[in-house]
Every structure is written in structure tokens, then in C-alpha cells.
One Martini backbone bead per residue (centre of mass of N, CA, C, O) as a GRO file, in nm:
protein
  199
    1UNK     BB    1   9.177  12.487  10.441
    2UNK     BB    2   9.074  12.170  10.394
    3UNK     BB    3   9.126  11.890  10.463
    4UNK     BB    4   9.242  11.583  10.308
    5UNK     BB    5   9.144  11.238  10.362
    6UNK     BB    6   9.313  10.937  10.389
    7UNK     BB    7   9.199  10.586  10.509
    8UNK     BB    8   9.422  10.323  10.631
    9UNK     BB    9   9.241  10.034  10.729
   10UNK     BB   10   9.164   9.719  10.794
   11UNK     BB   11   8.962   9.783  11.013
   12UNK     BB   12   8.660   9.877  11.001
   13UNK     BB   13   8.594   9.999  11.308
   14UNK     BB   14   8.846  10.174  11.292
   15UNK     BB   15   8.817  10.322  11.035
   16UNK     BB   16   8.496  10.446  11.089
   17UNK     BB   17   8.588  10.581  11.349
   18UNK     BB   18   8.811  10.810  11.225
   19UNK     BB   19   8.591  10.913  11.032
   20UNK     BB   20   8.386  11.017  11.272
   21UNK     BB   21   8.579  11.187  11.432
   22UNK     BB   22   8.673  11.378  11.144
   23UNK     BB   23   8.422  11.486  11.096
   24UNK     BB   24   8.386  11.680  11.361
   25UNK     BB   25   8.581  11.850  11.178
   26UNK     BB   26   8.571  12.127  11.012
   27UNK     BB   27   8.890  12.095  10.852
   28UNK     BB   28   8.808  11.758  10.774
   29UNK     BB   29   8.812  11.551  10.553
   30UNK     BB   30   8.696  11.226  10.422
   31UNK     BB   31   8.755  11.119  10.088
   32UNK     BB   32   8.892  10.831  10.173
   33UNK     BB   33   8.917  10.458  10.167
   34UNK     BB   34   9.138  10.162  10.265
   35UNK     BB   35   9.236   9.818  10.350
   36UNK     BB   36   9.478   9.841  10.173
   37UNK     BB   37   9.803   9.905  10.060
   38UNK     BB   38   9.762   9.836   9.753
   39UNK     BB   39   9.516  10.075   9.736
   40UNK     BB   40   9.640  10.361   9.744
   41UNK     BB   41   9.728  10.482   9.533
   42UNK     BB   42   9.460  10.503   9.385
   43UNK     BB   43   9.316  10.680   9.579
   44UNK     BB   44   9.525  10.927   9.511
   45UNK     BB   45   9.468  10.972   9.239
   46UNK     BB   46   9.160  11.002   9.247
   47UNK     BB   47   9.135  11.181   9.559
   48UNK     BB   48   9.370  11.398   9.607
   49UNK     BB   49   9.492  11.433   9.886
   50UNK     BB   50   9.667  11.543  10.164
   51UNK     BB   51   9.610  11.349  10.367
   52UNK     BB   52   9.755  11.032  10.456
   53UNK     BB   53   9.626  10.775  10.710
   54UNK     BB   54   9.841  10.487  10.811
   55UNK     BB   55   9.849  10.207  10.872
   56UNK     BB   56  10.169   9.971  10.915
   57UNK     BB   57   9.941   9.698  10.887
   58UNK     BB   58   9.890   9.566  10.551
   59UNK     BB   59   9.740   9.422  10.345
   60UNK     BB   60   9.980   9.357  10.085
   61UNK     BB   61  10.108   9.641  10.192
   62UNK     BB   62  10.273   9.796  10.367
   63UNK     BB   63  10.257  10.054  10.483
   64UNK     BB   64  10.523  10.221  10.431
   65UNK     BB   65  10.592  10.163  10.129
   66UNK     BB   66  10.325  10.335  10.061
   67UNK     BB   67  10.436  10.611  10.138
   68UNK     BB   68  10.657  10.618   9.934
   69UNK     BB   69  10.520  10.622   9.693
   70UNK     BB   70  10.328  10.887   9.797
   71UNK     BB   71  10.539  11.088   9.843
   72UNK     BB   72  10.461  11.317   9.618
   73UNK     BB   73  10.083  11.334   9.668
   74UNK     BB   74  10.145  11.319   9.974
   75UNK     BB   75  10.098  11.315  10.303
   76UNK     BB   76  10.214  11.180  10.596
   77UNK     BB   77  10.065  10.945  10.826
   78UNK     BB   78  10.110  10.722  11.102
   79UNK     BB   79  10.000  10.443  11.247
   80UNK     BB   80  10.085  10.230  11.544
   81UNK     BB   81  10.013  10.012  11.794
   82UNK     BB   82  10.311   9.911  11.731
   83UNK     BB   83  10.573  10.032  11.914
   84UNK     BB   84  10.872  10.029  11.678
   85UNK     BB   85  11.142  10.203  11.635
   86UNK     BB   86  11.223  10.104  11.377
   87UNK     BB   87  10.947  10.252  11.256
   88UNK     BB   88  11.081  10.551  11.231
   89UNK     BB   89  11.305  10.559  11.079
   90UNK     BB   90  11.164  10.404  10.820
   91UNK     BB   91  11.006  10.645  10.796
   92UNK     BB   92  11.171  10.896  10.755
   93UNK     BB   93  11.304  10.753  10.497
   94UNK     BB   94  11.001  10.741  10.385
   95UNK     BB   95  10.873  11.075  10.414
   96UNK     BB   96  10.746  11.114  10.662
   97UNK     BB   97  10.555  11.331  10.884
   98UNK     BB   98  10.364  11.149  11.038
   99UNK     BB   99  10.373  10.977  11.412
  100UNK     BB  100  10.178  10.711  11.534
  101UNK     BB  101  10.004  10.629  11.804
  102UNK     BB  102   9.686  10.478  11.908
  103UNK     BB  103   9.696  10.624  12.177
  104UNK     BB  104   9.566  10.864  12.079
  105UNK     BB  105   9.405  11.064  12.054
  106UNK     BB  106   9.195  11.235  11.846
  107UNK     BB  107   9.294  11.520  11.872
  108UNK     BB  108   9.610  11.473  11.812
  109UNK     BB  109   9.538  11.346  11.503
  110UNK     BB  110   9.418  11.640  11.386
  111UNK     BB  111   9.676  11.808  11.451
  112UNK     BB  112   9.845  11.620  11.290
  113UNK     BB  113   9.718  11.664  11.015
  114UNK     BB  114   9.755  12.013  11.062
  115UNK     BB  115  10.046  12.007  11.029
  116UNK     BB  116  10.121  11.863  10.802
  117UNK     BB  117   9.931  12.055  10.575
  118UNK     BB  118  10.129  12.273  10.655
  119UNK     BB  119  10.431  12.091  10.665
  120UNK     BB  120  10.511  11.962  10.881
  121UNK     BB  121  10.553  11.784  11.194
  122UNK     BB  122  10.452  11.466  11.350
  123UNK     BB  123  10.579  11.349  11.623
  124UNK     BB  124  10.604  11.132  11.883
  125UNK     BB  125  10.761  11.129  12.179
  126UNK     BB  126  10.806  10.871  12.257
  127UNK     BB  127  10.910  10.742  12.017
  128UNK     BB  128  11.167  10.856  12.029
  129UNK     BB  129  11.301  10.813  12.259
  130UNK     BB  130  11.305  10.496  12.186
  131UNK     BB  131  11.433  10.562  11.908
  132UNK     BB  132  11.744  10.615  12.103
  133UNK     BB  133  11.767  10.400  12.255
  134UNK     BB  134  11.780  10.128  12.057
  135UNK     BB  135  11.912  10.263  11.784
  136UNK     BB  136  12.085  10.118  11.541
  137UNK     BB  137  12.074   9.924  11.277
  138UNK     BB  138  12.287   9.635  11.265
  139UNK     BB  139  12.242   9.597  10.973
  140UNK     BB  140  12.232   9.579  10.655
  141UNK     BB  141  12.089   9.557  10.383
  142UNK     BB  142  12.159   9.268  10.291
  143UNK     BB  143  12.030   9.148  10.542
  144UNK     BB  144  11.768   9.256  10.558
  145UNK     BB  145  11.694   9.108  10.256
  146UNK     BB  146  11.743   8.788  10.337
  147UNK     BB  147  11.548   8.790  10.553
  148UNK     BB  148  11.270   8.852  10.432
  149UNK     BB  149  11.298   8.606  10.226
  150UNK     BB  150  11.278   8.418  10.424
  151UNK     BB  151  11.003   8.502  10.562
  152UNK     BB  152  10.864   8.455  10.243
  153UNK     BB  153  11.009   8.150  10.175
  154UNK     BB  154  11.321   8.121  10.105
  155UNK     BB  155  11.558   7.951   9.959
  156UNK     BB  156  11.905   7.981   9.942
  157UNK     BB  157  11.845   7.964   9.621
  158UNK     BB  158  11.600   8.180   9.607
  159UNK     BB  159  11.788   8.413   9.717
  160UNK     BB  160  12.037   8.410   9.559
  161UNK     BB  161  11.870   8.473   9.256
  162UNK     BB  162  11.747   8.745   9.331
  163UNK     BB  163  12.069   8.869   9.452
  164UNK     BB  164  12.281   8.788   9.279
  165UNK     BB  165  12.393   8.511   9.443
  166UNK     BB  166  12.574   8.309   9.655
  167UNK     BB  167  12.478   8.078   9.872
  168UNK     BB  168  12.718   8.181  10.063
  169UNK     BB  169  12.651   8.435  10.110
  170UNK     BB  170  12.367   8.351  10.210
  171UNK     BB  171  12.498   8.260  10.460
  172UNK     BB  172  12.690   8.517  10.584
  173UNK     BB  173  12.453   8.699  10.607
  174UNK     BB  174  12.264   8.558  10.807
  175UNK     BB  175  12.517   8.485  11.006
  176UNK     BB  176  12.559   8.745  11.080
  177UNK     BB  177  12.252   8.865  11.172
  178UNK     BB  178  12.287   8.651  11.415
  179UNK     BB  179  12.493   8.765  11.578
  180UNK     BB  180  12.389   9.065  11.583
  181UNK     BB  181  12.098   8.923  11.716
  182UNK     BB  182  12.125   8.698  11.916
  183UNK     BB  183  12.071   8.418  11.790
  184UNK     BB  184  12.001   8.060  11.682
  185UNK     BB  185  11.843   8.134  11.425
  186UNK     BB  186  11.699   8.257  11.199
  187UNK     BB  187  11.383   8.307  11.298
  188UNK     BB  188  11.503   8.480  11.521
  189UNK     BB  189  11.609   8.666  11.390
  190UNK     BB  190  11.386   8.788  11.244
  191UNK     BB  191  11.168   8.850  11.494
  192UNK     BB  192  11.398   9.041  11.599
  193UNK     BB  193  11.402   9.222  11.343
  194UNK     BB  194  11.060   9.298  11.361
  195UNK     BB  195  11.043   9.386  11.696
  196UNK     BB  196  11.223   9.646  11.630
  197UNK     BB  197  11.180   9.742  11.302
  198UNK     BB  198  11.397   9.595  11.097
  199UNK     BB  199  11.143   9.467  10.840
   0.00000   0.00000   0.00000
């Protein structure tokens, strides 16, 4: 049975590449594309894929955010540039099937979509070593939700009435988080958690 599969990448000519590439495999069909993270859900409710293939970095909703959503729905390949290892851990957590470099093959896409398809997972063997080295991350999860909201421009009273804590209390997850990520400041905090994959 072939599979059904659903392509998300803001990148028109990226987008249209995997589709053409996929196109050429007798067993894989690609049945809706989408640019933005926030419509993948409506495009699955619609389109029914088997597998849906997104990339991690989406205007709207993030790739990871959108795969959570949808995983009751279809299976997920996350494609990723930017190899962050702690967005390995983040997929493996948001129910992701597998999980690839774009420096990958089509032919490797392919196998991915197939071995997803029937059940199974496919991880990059290189990323897993790379989240291996770098360990967990060391942040609770509210400091990264206080960084994130920092990065999202919430000042320390907006923060604080979101996650319905005192000022005080928001100023020692920050100092925490820079503590444990060898910061300088808040920005730094926020960037090297960022550039690990754990915001």
C-alpha cells in the first residue's frame, strides 16, 4: 500500500524539490504540501496522510510543537539543517517516528518514510551519537519556559503573570538557567539554549 505522505517546508523550492523527488518512488505519493507550521494540522485533518515529513524550523508553529499536535493522526519524519541535538530528545518526547539531517539522501527520505510507514522508526545514526555527547539538558522545565518567554520579548512582570509566579521567583529561574549555561546575561542564556535545541 503506498504511502500517503504530507510535505511541510517554508521554503517553496525546497519543498517542491522533495515533492518531485517523491513523486519518482512508485510506493510514495505526496498528497498535500504546506508552508507554515499552524496549518499542518488543518492539511492532515483534510489530506489523511500516512506520514507527515516537516521540517523543524516553521513560521507559525515550530516543526516539533506541530508534530505533538498531530501525532495521534499520522506518523512523523522531522528534517532538520541544523543539527541541534537536544531536538532529538524533543522529538523522541513529541512522539516523532523519525528524524533526519537534510544533508541526507532522497533515497534515505524515502527508506525513512517507508520504515515510519509501517511502524517502525528511523533516527540519523549521526545524530543520535551527537545527543549522546551533549547529554540532558540541564535546565528544569521552568526555566526553559521562562527563557522562552523572555525570547518571545516578556518583561519580567509579564512573565511572571503568565506562569503565575512573583517577580522574584522569575528572576531566579533566569539566574538559574544562566548559571547552568556559563551566561552573561539573560540573551546569552536564551541563545545557548537555543543553539542546543532545548528552547
Amino acid at each position: 500500500m503506498n504511502a500517503r505522505v504530507l510535505l511541510a517546508d517554508d521554503e517553496h523550492l525546497v519543498r517542491g524539490a522533495l515533492a518531485a523527488l517523491l513523486g519518482l518512488e512508485q510506493d510514495i505519493e505526496v498528497v498535500a504540501q504546506v508552508a507554515r507550521g499552524d496549518e499542518i494540522s488543518g492539511a492532515v485533518a483534510e489530506h489523511r496522510p500516512d506520514v507527515a515529513v516537516i521540517d523543524i524550523e516553521l513560521p507559525g508553529m515550530d516543526g516539533l510543537a506541530a508534530a505533538e499536535a498531530i501525532r495521534l493522526q499520522c506518523k512523523v519524519v522531522i528534517l532538520t539543517s541544523l543539527v541541534r541535538p537536544g531536538h532529538l530528545r524533543r522529538a523522541m518526547a513529541a512522539g516523532v517516528s523519525g528524524f533526519l539531517g537534510t544533508h541526507a539522501r532522497a533515497e534515505e527520505l524515502g527508506e525513512a518514510i517507508r520504515k515510519v510507514h509501517r511502524g517502525g522508526r528511523y533516527i540519523d545514526a549521526e545524530l543520535v551519537v551527537d545527543a549522546m555527547a551533549v547529554g540532558d539538558c540541564p535546565l528544569t522545565p521552568r526555566e526553559r519556559e521562562t527563557l522562552r518567554l523572555a525570547d518571545d520579548g516578556a518583561s519580567i512582570g509579564g512573565i511572571a503573570r503568565t506562569l503565575h509566579l512573583t517577580e522574584g521567583t522569575v528572576r531566579n529561574y533566569i539566574s538559574n538557567a544562566m548559571s547552568k549555561l556559563n551566561a552573561q546575561n539573560r540573551l546569552e542564556a536564551i541563545r545557548t539554549a537555543q543553539r542546543m535545541g532545548w528552547l
